[in-house]
Amino acid sequence: MEDVRLQEGLSACMNCGVCTGVCPAAEFYNYDPRQIVTIVQSRDDEAIERLLKSDTIWYCGECMSCRPRCPRGNTPGYVIQALRTLSQKLGFFVESEKGRQQLALKRTIGESILATGYCVHPKLVKPEMHPEQGPVWSWIYDHDTDLFPKFSPNYMKEGAGAVRRISDDSLQELKRIFEVSGGMEFFDNIERHSERKAREMGYESADQSYLNDVYTTNSGDHH
Amino acid sequence: MKRSSWKEYQKEIADDRYYYARSCIRQNFFPGSEAAFLDIMRNDLGKDVLDDPLHTSCTGIGYHSDIVPLETIMTVVARQFALMTAAGYENFTSSCITSFGIYTEILETWHEFPETEARTRENLFKATGREFRIPRNIAHTSDVIFHNREQIAARMVHPLMNVETGAPLKGVEHIGCHYAKIFPKSGIGGSEFPYVLAGMIEAWGGEVVDYPERRHCCGFGFRNYLVQANRGYSVANSQKKFASMAPYRPDFIVCNCPGCAMFLDKWQYTIAEMEGVTYGPNGRGIPVITYEEMAGLVLGYDPWQLGMQMHQVDVEPLLDKMGVKYDPDAKYLGNNGKLIGKPEQAVVNCCSQERTYEVRQ
Ligand code: SF4
Ligand code: SF4
């Protein structure tokens, strides 16, 4: 693994458990960042492969609360980022429930980036998929074209301002960046492995029904 | 807490001529806050801020959901810097904490591992023909408001005080994990003694609540909110904070990060609907505001012009305490006064009768 986040994130962990003590994911899930660091430090290939195929590496919220507190200057959150990247490159992510969710993230956030230039866009936050957003958001969603122009001269139009339409030239540059720097290949790889796994699990393909299942399934075994 | 500890973590903040990078989440949920930042900077403080339509998302939410590789986000960030360079600016200010964390992390990585910067330059040139200079100064937009807090105080119309009693209002401040946990030196006060928002509250007459879970994450957790199956993580972490702050009876929560502002607002709604529990006085939620809204109210801006009607938890109890005048009938009007109906009522704003959170005396 030549990820710079591993060089930056891990040296001589002394197993003190401070990271676990402050970790919001450790509080909520059956998850212990100290253990992850220990396994990676062990260089035990089999144990690392098991980790890459497990739910465990997908619990972290990447809040980086562990970073300023570690007495050794380690960042378990960076180690997790490096492991998640590797798990996807090797196609291991589809072997766990939480890992398979990467397809949902690619299809929502990833595709929004390329199509709109935004990670999140008002029309992406559909009230039926986001009941927690409440009635005010539903009202905003239904009346966006009457509301956003109060705060933005160019809502969904080209020009400066909040939620402006990002020009085709800028979107083209963004797409080229994804092509040149490996982002597009990374997306394709997520699709490829998800397709394989979907068929293996009895779906016709990594279609809408597989996506819905991936997005909503929770075995309840994570605590 | 050592009250002066934040002074050990001061950083340089440019005084003028900023290249402004908007935030996906802030534009979506708090477009009035971004408008207010520009109005305050340009009209109240006379500063030059470029709102450049050419920039895009930094792709940070994709990066922290682990679908955007490090090399890709570095190149996207490099493009933002190239746009700044081409426009003749040197000071970069970002409206998003996730982005701010990414900019600081990437600059540090380029510094530590120069080969990553070289590769990024190559990628950017190959993809777009663009070249860039490293910004002279990087600040979050709240740093910029913090930097100008005394000038804002000098023009104050409504201090953060209860107009009836003259007592300072109590504010919970939440700086957002990626503001200073990635590089404590990059945030005012670092990660342990955050002062960026506290400094504004104190300069404008309010009082900061120091409560046990002050530094705990709001619970966004990227994939833990973005994928429906994982959302329990997100609400559970917010709940932990609410339960910890409620006994101190805060008058408001102010957030640095647009994501945190959205979650601390929306999860109060969800908890009230699901469990009938609210954390503010009189069975209502605690108003959650952005620092641009806080500055705007202090300067006498109209709350509906600031976009505060887009919050789920009603902000009127805070406005009333501050003595801010507002037109209740104008709250839900669309552009040019168009009638566009009203949101449905929610438990968090009116009707929690039974299980209001036990607020200790
Ligand atoms: S805080 Fe640092 S040294 Fe302690 S267990 Fe975690 S990674 Fe290891
Ligand atoms: S970054 Fe991950 S491992 Fe570190 S404290 Fe946050 S959730 Fe825990």
Coordinates of C-alpha atoms and ligand atoms in Angstrom, one line a residue:
Chain A
M1 CA 0.0 0.0 0.0
E2 CA 1.6 3.3 -1.1
D3 CA -1.3 5.5 0.1
V4 CA 0.2 8.7 1.6
R5 CA -2.6 8.6 4.2
L6 CA -1.0 5.4 5.6
Q7 CA 2.4 7.0 6.0
E8 CA 0.8 10.1 7.5
G9 CA -1.7 8.2 9.6
L10 CA 0.2 5.4 11.2
S11 CA 3.4 4.9 13.1
A12 CA 4.1 2.8 16.2
C13 CA 0.6 2.6 17.7
M14 CA 1.0 1.8 21.4
N15 CA -2.5 0.5 21.7
C16 CA -3.6 3.0 24.3
G17 CA -7.2 3.2 23.0
V18 CA -7.5 6.9 23.2
C19 CA -8.8 6.9 19.6
T20 CA -11.5 4.4 20.6
G21 CA -12.5 6.5 23.6
V22 CA -13.3 9.6 21.5
C23 CA -14.7 7.8 18.4
P24 CA -18.4 8.4 17.7
A25 CA -18.5 5.2 15.5
A26 CA -17.1 3.1 18.4
E27 CA -19.9 4.4 20.6
F28 CA -22.6 3.4 18.1
Y29 CA -21.2 0.3 16.3
N30 CA -19.3 -2.8 17.3
Y31 CA -16.2 -0.9 16.1
D32 CA -12.7 -0.2 17.6
P33 CA -10.3 1.9 15.6
R34 CA -7.4 0.7 17.8
Q35 CA -8.0 -2.8 16.6
I36 CA -7.9 -1.6 13.0
V37 CA -4.6 0.1 13.6
T38 CA -3.2 -3.0 15.3
I39 CA -4.1 -5.3 12.4
V40 CA -2.7 -3.0 9.8
Q41 CA 0.5 -2.6 11.9
S42 CA 0.8 -6.4 12.1
R43 CA 1.3 -6.6 8.3
D44 CA -0.6 -9.9 8.5
D45 CA -1.9 -10.2 5.0
E46 CA -4.7 -12.6 5.7
A47 CA -6.0 -10.5 8.6
I48 CA -5.9 -7.4 6.4
E49 CA -7.8 -9.2 3.6
R50 CA -10.5 -10.2 6.1
L51 CA -10.7 -6.6 7.2
L52 CA -11.1 -5.4 3.6
K53 CA -14.0 -7.8 3.1
S54 CA -15.7 -7.0 6.3
D55 CA -18.3 -4.4 7.5
T56 CA -15.8 -3.1 10.0
I57 CA -13.9 -0.7 7.8
W58 CA -17.2 1.0 6.7
Y59 CA -18.4 2.1 10.2
C60 CA -16.0 5.1 10.6
G61 CA -17.6 8.5 10.0
E62 CA -14.3 10.2 9.0
C63 CA -14.9 12.9 11.6
M64 CA -11.1 12.8 12.4
S65 CA -11.8 13.2 16.1
C66 CA -9.1 10.6 16.7
R67 CA -6.5 12.7 14.9
P68 CA -5.7 15.4 17.4
R69 CA -5.9 13.1 20.4
C70 CA -3.6 10.3 19.5
P71 CA -0.4 10.5 21.6
R72 CA 1.6 9.0 18.7
G73 CA 0.3 11.4 16.2
N74 CA -1.6 8.7 14.3
T75 CA -4.9 9.1 12.5
P76 CA -7.0 5.9 12.4
G77 CA -9.4 7.8 10.2
Y78 CA -6.7 8.1 7.5
V79 CA -5.9 4.4 7.9
I80 CA -9.6 3.7 7.3
Q81 CA -9.6 5.9 4.2
A82 CA -6.6 4.0 2.8
L83 CA -8.2 0.6 3.5
R84 CA -11.5 1.7 1.9
T85 CA -9.7 2.8 -1.2
L86 CA -7.9 -0.5 -1.4
S87 CA -11.0 -2.6 -0.7
Q88 CA -12.7 -0.9 -3.7
K89 CA -9.7 -1.3 -6.0
L90 CA -9.5 -5.0 -5.2
G91 CA -13.3 -5.5 -5.4
F92 CA -13.5 -6.7 -1.8
F93 CA -16.1 -4.1 -0.8
V94 CA -19.0 -6.0 -2.3
E95 CA -18.4 -8.8 0.2
S96 CA -20.0 -6.9 3.1
E97 CA -23.4 -5.2 3.5
K98 CA -21.8 -1.8 4.4
G99 CA -19.2 -2.1 1.7
R100 CA -21.9 -2.7 -1.0
Q101 CA -23.3 0.7 -0.1
Q102 CA -20.5 2.3 -2.1
L103 CA -22.6 1.8 -5.2
A104 CA -25.4 3.9 -3.7
L105 CA -22.8 6.7 -2.9
K106 CA -21.4 6.5 -6.4
R107 CA -24.8 6.7 -8.0
T108 CA -26.0 9.6 -5.9
I109 CA -23.1 11.8 -4.9
G110 CA -20.7 10.7 -7.6
E111 CA -23.1 11.1 -10.5
S112 CA -24.3 14.4 -9.1
I113 CA -20.8 15.8 -9.1
L114 CA -20.4 15.0 -12.8
A115 CA -23.9 16.0 -13.9
T116 CA -24.2 19.2 -11.9
G117 CA -20.8 20.2 -10.5
Y118 CA -22.3 19.8 -6.9
C119 CA -22.0 17.0 -4.5
V120 CA -25.5 17.8 -3.3
H121 CA -28.2 19.6 -5.2
P122 CA -31.7 20.6 -4.0
K123 CA -33.4 18.2 -6.4
L124 CA -31.2 15.3 -5.1
V125 CA -32.7 15.6 -1.6
K126 CA -36.0 14.1 -2.4
P127 CA -38.4 14.3 0.6
E128 CA -39.6 10.7 0.1
M129 CA -36.0 9.5 0.5
H130 CA -35.4 12.0 3.3
P131 CA -38.3 12.0 5.7
E132 CA -36.0 13.4 8.4
Q133 CA -35.7 16.6 6.5
G134 CA -39.2 17.5 7.7
P135 CA -42.1 19.6 6.3
V136 CA -40.1 22.8 5.8
W137 CA -37.7 21.0 3.4
S138 CA -40.7 19.5 1.6
W139 CA -42.2 23.0 1.2
I140 CA -38.8 24.3 -0.1
Y141 CA -38.5 21.4 -2.5
D142 CA -41.9 22.0 -3.9
H143 CA -41.4 25.8 -4.3
D144 CA -37.7 26.0 -5.1
T145 CA -38.1 28.2 -8.1
D146 CA -40.1 30.7 -6.0
L147 CA -37.8 30.6 -3.0
F148 CA -34.2 30.3 -4.1
P149 CA -34.3 33.5 -6.3
K150 CA -34.9 35.4 -3.1
F151 CA -31.3 34.6 -2.2
S152 CA -29.7 34.0 -5.5
P153 CA -29.8 36.0 -8.8
N154 CA -29.1 32.9 -10.8
Y155 CA -30.8 29.9 -9.3
M156 CA -30.3 27.0 -11.9
K157 CA -29.1 29.6 -14.4
E158 CA -25.6 30.4 -15.5
G159 CA -23.9 33.3 -13.7
A160 CA -22.8 33.9 -10.1
G161 CA -24.9 33.0 -7.1
A162 CA -26.1 30.1 -5.0
V163 CA -27.1 26.9 -6.8
R164 CA -26.3 28.5 -10.1
R165 CA -26.1 26.2 -13.2
I166 CA -22.5 25.4 -13.6
S167 CA -21.4 26.0 -17.2
D168 CA -20.8 23.1 -19.7
D169 CA -17.2 24.2 -20.0
S170 CA -16.6 23.9 -16.3
L171 CA -18.4 20.5 -16.2
Q172 CA -16.3 19.4 -19.1
E173 CA -13.1 20.3 -17.2
L174 CA -14.3 18.5 -14.1
K175 CA -15.0 15.4 -16.2
R176 CA -11.5 15.6 -17.8
I177 CA -10.0 15.8 -14.3
F178 CA -11.9 12.7 -13.3
E179 CA -10.6 10.9 -16.4
V180 CA -7.0 12.0 -16.1
S181 CA -6.7 11.5 -12.3
G182 CA -8.3 8.1 -12.0
G183 CA -11.7 9.2 -10.7
M184 CA -13.6 7.9 -13.6
E185 CA -11.8 4.5 -13.5
F186 CA -12.6 4.4 -9.8
F187 CA -16.4 4.9 -10.5
D188 CA -16.3 2.3 -13.3
N189 CA -14.6 -0.2 -11.0
I190 CA -17.4 0.3 -8.3
E191 CA -20.0 -0.4 -11.0
R192 CA -18.1 -3.5 -12.4
H193 CA -17.8 -5.2 -9.0
S194 CA -21.3 -4.3 -8.0
E195 CA -22.6 -5.8 -11.2
R196 CA -20.7 -9.0 -10.6
K197 CA -22.0 -9.2 -7.0
A198 CA -25.6 -8.3 -7.9
R199 CA -25.7 -11.3 -10.3
E200 CA -24.1 -13.5 -7.8
M201 CA -26.8 -12.5 -5.3
G202 CA -29.6 -13.4 -7.8
Y203 CA -30.4 -9.9 -9.1
E204 CA -30.6 -9.4 -12.9
S205 CA -27.9 -6.8 -12.7
A206 CA -26.8 -3.9 -10.5
D207 CA -30.2 -2.4 -11.3
Q208 CA -32.6 -0.2 -9.4
S209 CA -33.8 -3.0 -7.2
Y210 CA -30.2 -4.0 -6.2
L211 CA -29.5 -0.3 -5.6
N212 CA -32.6 0.1 -3.4
D213 CA -31.7 -2.9 -1.4
V214 CA -28.1 -1.8 -0.9
Y215 CA -29.4 1.7 0.2
T216 CA -31.8 0.4 2.7
T217 CA -30.6 -3.0 4.0
N218 CA -29.6 -3.1 7.6
S219 CA -29.1 -6.5 9.1
G220 CA -29.2 -5.0 12.6
D221 CA -26.0 -7.0 13.4
H222 CA -23.7 -4.0 13.7
H223 CA -23.9 -3.1 17.3
Chain B
M1 CA -11.1 25.8 30.9
K2 CA -8.2 28.2 30.5
R3 CA -10.0 31.1 29.0
S4 CA -7.0 32.4 27.1
S5 CA -5.9 29.1 25.7
W6 CA -7.3 29.9 22.3
K7 CA -4.7 32.6 21.9
E8 CA -2.0 29.9 21.4
Y9 CA -3.8 29.0 18.3
Q10 CA -4.1 32.2 16.4
K11 CA -3.6 32.3 12.7
E12 CA -3.2 34.9 10.0
I13 CA -6.4 35.9 8.3
A14 CA -6.2 38.1 5.2
D15 CA -7.9 41.4 5.5
D16 CA -9.2 42.0 2.0
R17 CA -9.4 40.7 -1.6
Y18 CA -10.8 37.2 -1.2
Y19 CA -11.6 34.5 -3.7
Y20 CA -14.9 33.0 -2.4
A21 CA -15.6 29.3 -2.8
R22 CA -19.2 28.4 -2.2
S23 CA -20.4 25.3 -0.3
C24 CA -22.7 22.7 -1.8
I25 CA -24.5 22.2 1.5
R26 CA -24.7 25.8 2.4
Q27 CA -26.1 26.8 -1.0
N28 CA -28.6 24.1 -0.7
F29 CA -29.9 24.6 2.8
F30 CA -28.8 28.1 3.7
P31 CA -28.6 30.1 0.4
G32 CA -29.5 33.3 2.4
S33 CA -26.4 32.8 4.6
E34 CA -24.1 32.9 1.6
A35 CA -25.9 36.0 0.3
A36 CA -25.5 37.6 3.7
F37 CA -21.8 36.8 3.8
L38 CA -21.3 38.7 0.6
D39 CA -23.6 41.6 1.6
I40 CA -21.8 42.0 5.0
M41 CA -18.4 41.8 3.5
R42 CA -19.0 44.1 0.6
N43 CA -21.7 46.6 1.9
D44 CA -21.1 46.7 5.6
L45 CA -17.3 46.2 5.7
G46 CA -16.3 47.5 2.2
K47 CA -14.2 44.4 1.3
D48 CA -13.5 43.0 -2.2
V49 CA -14.8 39.4 -2.5
L50 CA -15.0 37.6 -5.8
D51 CA -18.0 35.3 -6.3
D52 CA -16.7 33.4 -9.3
P53 CA -19.2 31.3 -11.2
L54 CA -16.5 29.1 -12.7
H55 CA -15.7 27.1 -9.6
T56 CA -17.3 23.8 -8.8
S57 CA -17.8 21.6 -5.7
C58 CA -14.5 20.6 -4.2
T59 CA -16.0 17.0 -4.3
G60 CA -15.3 16.7 -0.6
I61 CA -18.4 14.8 0.3
G62 CA -17.5 12.3 -2.4
Y63 CA -14.0 12.1 -1.1
H64 CA -15.1 11.5 2.5
S65 CA -17.6 8.9 1.2
D66 CA -14.6 7.2 -0.4
I67 CA -15.8 7.3 -4.0
V68 CA -13.5 10.1 -5.1
P69 CA -9.8 9.2 -5.0
L70 CA -7.3 11.5 -3.3
E71 CA -5.5 12.2 -6.7
T72 CA -8.8 13.4 -8.1
I73 CA -9.8 15.7 -5.3
M74 CA -6.3 17.1 -5.3
T75 CA -6.7 18.0 -9.0
V76 CA -10.2 19.5 -8.4
V77 CA -8.8 21.6 -5.6
A78 CA -5.9 22.6 -7.9
R79 CA -8.4 23.8 -10.4
Q80 CA -10.1 26.1 -7.8
F81 CA -6.6 27.5 -7.1
A82 CA -6.0 28.0 -10.8
L83 CA -9.3 29.9 -11.1
M84 CA -8.2 32.1 -8.2
T85 CA -4.8 32.7 -9.7
A86 CA -6.3 33.5 -13.1
A87 CA -8.7 36.1 -11.5
G88 CA -5.7 37.8 -9.8
Y89 CA -6.5 36.9 -6.2
E90 CA -4.3 35.3 -3.6
N91 CA -6.5 34.8 -0.6
F92 CA -8.9 31.9 -0.7
T93 CA -11.9 31.7 1.5
S94 CA -14.2 28.7 1.6
S95 CA -17.8 28.6 2.9
C96 CA -17.7 25.0 3.9
I97 CA -15.9 23.2 6.7
T98 CA -15.5 19.9 4.8
S99 CA -13.8 21.9 2.0
F100 CA -11.7 23.9 4.4
G101 CA -10.4 20.7 6.0
I102 CA -9.6 19.4 2.5
Y103 CA -7.8 22.5 1.4
T104 CA -5.7 22.5 4.6
E105 CA -5.0 18.7 4.3
I106 CA -4.1 18.9 0.7
L107 CA -1.7 21.8 1.1
E108 CA -0.1 20.0 4.0
T109 CA 0.2 16.8 1.9
W110 CA 1.8 18.7 -1.0
H111 CA 4.2 20.2 1.5
E112 CA 5.1 16.8 3.1
F113 CA 5.1 14.8 -0.1
P114 CA 6.2 17.2 -2.9
E115 CA 5.8 14.5 -5.5
T116 CA 2.0 14.6 -4.9
E117 CA 2.0 18.3 -5.8
A118 CA 4.0 17.7 -8.9
R119 CA 1.7 15.0 -10.1
T120 CA -1.4 17.2 -9.4
R121 CA 0.1 20.0 -11.5
E122 CA 0.6 17.5 -14.3
N123 CA -2.9 16.1 -14.0
L124 CA -4.5 19.6 -13.9
F125 CA -2.5 20.8 -16.9
K126 CA -3.3 17.7 -18.9
A127 CA -7.0 17.9 -18.1
T128 CA -7.6 21.6 -18.4
G129 CA -4.4 23.4 -19.6
R130 CA -4.5 25.4 -16.3
E131 CA -1.7 26.3 -13.9
F132 CA -2.0 27.6 -10.3
R133 CA -0.2 29.3 -7.5
I134 CA -0.7 28.2 -3.9
P135 CA -2.9 30.7 -2.1
R136 CA -1.1 33.1 0.2
N137 CA -3.8 32.7 2.8
I138 CA -6.6 30.2 3.3
A139 CA -9.4 30.9 5.7
H140 CA -12.9 29.6 6.4
T141 CA -15.5 32.3 5.9
S142 CA -16.2 32.2 9.6
D143 CA -12.5 33.1 10.2
V144 CA -13.1 36.1 8.1
I145 CA -16.2 37.2 10.1
F146 CA -14.2 36.5 13.3
H147 CA -11.4 38.7 12.0
N148 CA -14.0 41.5 11.5
R149 CA -16.0 40.9 14.7
E150 CA -15.1 44.2 16.3
Q151 CA -16.1 46.2 13.2
I152 CA -19.4 44.4 13.3
A153 CA -19.8 45.1 17.0
A154 CA -19.3 48.8 16.3
R155 CA -22.3 48.7 14.0
M156 CA -24.4 46.5 16.2
V157 CA -28.2 47.0 16.1
H158 CA -29.3 44.0 18.1
P159 CA -26.7 42.6 20.6
L160 CA -27.0 39.0 21.6
M161 CA -28.9 40.0 24.7
N162 CA -32.3 39.6 26.1
V163 CA -34.0 42.9 25.4
E164 CA -36.3 42.5 28.4
T165 CA -33.8 41.6 31.1
G166 CA -30.5 42.8 29.6
A167 CA -29.0 39.4 30.3
P168 CA -26.5 38.0 27.7
L169 CA -28.1 35.2 25.6
K170 CA -26.5 31.8 26.0
G171 CA -25.1 30.3 22.8
V172 CA -23.9 26.8 22.1
E173 CA -21.3 26.9 19.5
H174 CA -20.4 23.9 17.3
I175 CA -17.3 24.4 15.1
G176 CA -17.5 21.2 13.2
C177 CA -14.9 18.4 13.3
H178 CA -13.0 19.2 10.1
Y179 CA -12.5 22.9 11.1
A180 CA -9.6 22.1 13.5
K181 CA -9.4 18.3 14.2
I182 CA -7.5 17.8 11.0
F183 CA -5.0 20.6 11.6
P184 CA -5.5 22.3 15.0
K185 CA -3.2 25.1 13.9
S186 CA -5.5 25.9 11.0
G187 CA -8.4 26.8 13.3
I188 CA -8.7 29.7 15.8
G189 CA -8.4 28.1 19.2
G190 CA -7.5 24.7 17.8
S191 CA -9.6 21.7 18.4
E192 CA -9.7 21.9 22.2
F193 CA -10.4 25.5 22.8
P194 CA -12.4 26.5 19.7
Y195 CA -12.8 30.3 19.7
V196 CA -13.9 31.2 16.2
L197 CA -17.6 31.3 17.0
A198 CA -17.2 31.9 20.7
G199 CA -15.2 35.1 19.8
M200 CA -18.2 36.3 17.8
I201 CA -20.7 35.5 20.5
E202 CA -18.6 37.3 23.1
A203 CA -17.9 40.3 20.9
W204 CA -21.6 40.7 20.3
G205 CA -22.8 40.6 23.8
G206 CA -23.7 36.9 24.3
E207 CA -22.3 34.2 26.6
V208 CA -20.9 30.9 25.5
V209 CA -22.2 27.6 27.0
D210 CA -19.4 25.2 27.9
Y211 CA -21.0 21.7 28.1
P212 CA -19.6 18.2 28.3
E213 CA -20.1 17.1 24.7
R214 CA -19.1 20.4 23.2
R215 CA -16.4 18.8 21.0
H216 CA -18.4 15.8 20.0
C217 CA -19.3 15.3 16.3
C218 CA -22.8 16.3 15.1
G219 CA -23.1 12.9 13.6
F220 CA -22.9 13.6 9.9
G221 CA -20.4 10.8 9.4
F222 CA -20.7 11.1 5.6
R223 CA -21.8 7.6 4.5
N224 CA -23.5 7.3 7.9
Y225 CA -26.1 9.9 6.8
L226 CA -25.9 9.6 3.1
V227 CA -27.0 6.0 3.0
Q228 CA -30.5 5.5 4.5
A229 CA -29.6 2.3 6.2
N230 CA -27.0 4.0 8.3
R231 CA -28.8 7.1 9.6
G232 CA -29.2 5.8 13.1
Y233 CA -25.6 6.7 13.7
S234 CA -26.2 10.3 12.7
V235 CA -29.2 10.9 14.9
A236 CA -27.7 9.1 17.9
N237 CA -24.7 11.4 17.9
S238 CA -26.8 14.6 17.6
Q239 CA -29.0 13.3 20.4
K240 CA -26.0 12.9 22.6
K241 CA -25.1 16.5 22.1
F242 CA -28.7 17.8 22.7
A243 CA -29.0 15.8 25.9
S244 CA -25.6 17.2 27.1
M245 CA -26.4 20.9 26.2
A246 CA -30.1 21.1 27.3
P247 CA -29.5 21.4 31.0
Y248 CA -27.6 24.7 30.3
R249 CA -30.7 26.1 28.7
P250 CA -29.1 27.6 25.6
D251 CA -31.0 30.3 23.7
F252 CA -29.5 29.1 20.4
I253 CA -27.0 26.9 18.7
V254 CA -24.7 28.5 16.2
C255 CA -22.7 26.3 13.7
N256 CA -19.6 26.8 11.7
C257 CA -20.3 24.0 9.2
P258 CA -23.4 24.1 7.1
G259 CA -23.8 20.4 7.4
C260 CA -23.8 20.5 11.2
A261 CA -26.3 23.4 11.1
M262 CA -28.6 21.3 9.0
F263 CA -28.3 18.1 11.1
L264 CA -28.7 19.8 14.5
D265 CA -31.8 21.5 13.1
K266 CA -33.4 18.5 11.3
W267 CA -32.6 15.9 13.9
Q268 CA -34.4 17.9 16.6
Y269 CA -37.4 17.7 14.3
T270 CA -37.0 13.9 13.9
I271 CA -36.5 13.2 17.6
A272 CA -39.6 15.3 18.4
E273 CA -41.7 13.5 15.9
M274 CA -40.5 10.1 16.9
E275 CA -40.2 10.4 20.6
G276 CA -42.0 13.6 21.5
V277 CA -38.8 14.9 23.1
T278 CA -37.7 18.5 22.6
Y279 CA -34.7 20.2 24.1
G280 CA -35.6 23.9 24.4
P281 CA -38.0 25.7 26.7
N282 CA -41.8 25.4 26.5
G283 CA -41.7 22.1 24.7
R284 CA -40.0 23.6 21.6
G285 CA -36.7 23.0 19.9
I286 CA -33.5 25.0 20.3
P287 CA -33.1 27.4 17.3
V288 CA -30.0 26.5 15.2
I289 CA -28.4 29.3 13.2
T290 CA -25.4 29.9 11.0
Y291 CA -22.7 32.5 11.9
E292 CA -23.7 34.6 8.9
E293 CA -27.3 34.7 10.2
M294 CA -26.0 35.6 13.7
A295 CA -23.9 38.4 12.2
G296 CA -26.8 39.5 10.0
L297 CA -29.2 39.7 13.0
V298 CA -26.7 41.6 15.0
L299 CA -26.3 44.1 12.1
G300 CA -30.1 44.5 11.8
Y301 CA -30.8 42.4 8.7
D302 CA -34.4 41.1 8.2
P303 CA -34.5 37.4 9.3
W304 CA -36.5 36.4 6.2
Q305 CA -33.9 38.1 4.0
L306 CA -31.3 36.0 5.8
G307 CA -33.3 32.9 4.9
M308 CA -34.2 31.8 8.4
Q309 CA -37.6 30.6 7.3
M310 CA -35.7 27.7 5.7
H311 CA -34.9 26.2 9.1
Q312 CA -37.1 23.4 10.5
V313 CA -36.9 24.6 14.2
D314 CA -38.6 28.0 14.4
V315 CA -36.2 30.9 15.1
E316 CA -38.9 33.3 16.4
P317 CA -38.1 32.6 20.1
L318 CA -34.6 33.8 19.5
L319 CA -35.7 36.8 17.5
D320 CA -38.2 37.8 20.2
K321 CA -35.5 37.6 22.9
M322 CA -33.2 39.8 20.8
G323 CA -36.0 42.3 20.1
V324 CA -35.6 41.7 16.3
K325 CA -38.8 43.0 14.5
Y326 CA -40.2 40.8 11.8
D327 CA -43.4 40.3 9.9
P328 CA -44.9 36.9 10.7
D329 CA -47.0 37.1 7.5
A330 CA -44.0 37.6 5.3
K331 CA -42.2 34.5 6.6
Y332 CA -43.4 32.1 4.0
L333 CA -43.7 34.4 1.0
G334 CA -41.9 33.5 -2.2
N335 CA -39.9 35.8 -4.4
N336 CA -41.7 39.1 -5.1
G337 CA -44.2 38.4 -2.4
K338 CA -45.8 35.4 -4.1
L339 CA -48.1 33.3 -2.0
I340 CA -46.7 29.7 -2.0
G341 CA -48.4 28.1 1.0
K342 CA -46.8 27.1 4.2
P343 CA -45.0 24.1 5.6
E344 CA -47.0 21.7 7.7
Q345 CA -46.7 22.1 11.5
A346 CA -44.2 20.0 13.4
V347 CA -44.0 18.8 17.0
V348 CA -40.7 20.5 17.4
N349 CA -42.3 23.9 17.0
C350 CA -45.5 23.7 18.9
C351 CA -46.9 20.6 20.4
S352 CA -44.6 18.6 22.5
Q353 CA -46.5 18.3 25.7
E354 CA -45.4 15.2 27.4
R355 CA -41.8 14.3 27.3
T356 CA -40.0 17.5 27.1
Y357 CA -36.4 16.9 28.1
E358 CA -35.9 17.3 31.8
V359 CA -34.2 20.7 32.1
R360 CA -32.4 21.0 35.4
Q361 CA -32.9 24.1 37.3
Ligands
SF4_1 S1 -4.8 6.7 20.1 FE1 -3.0 6.4 18.7 S2 -1.5 5.1 19.9 FE2 -3.5 5.1 21.0 S3 -4.5 3.2 20.1 FE3 -5.2 4.9 18.9 S4 -3.8 5.0 17.1 FE4 -2.8 3.7 18.7
SF4_2 S1 -12.4 9.4 12.0 FE1 -13.4 7.4 12.2 S2 -12.0 6.2 13.6 FE2 -11.5 8.4 13.9 S3 -12.8 9.1 15.6 FE3 -13.9 9.6 13.7 S4 -15.3 7.8 13.3 FE4 -13.7 7.2 14.8

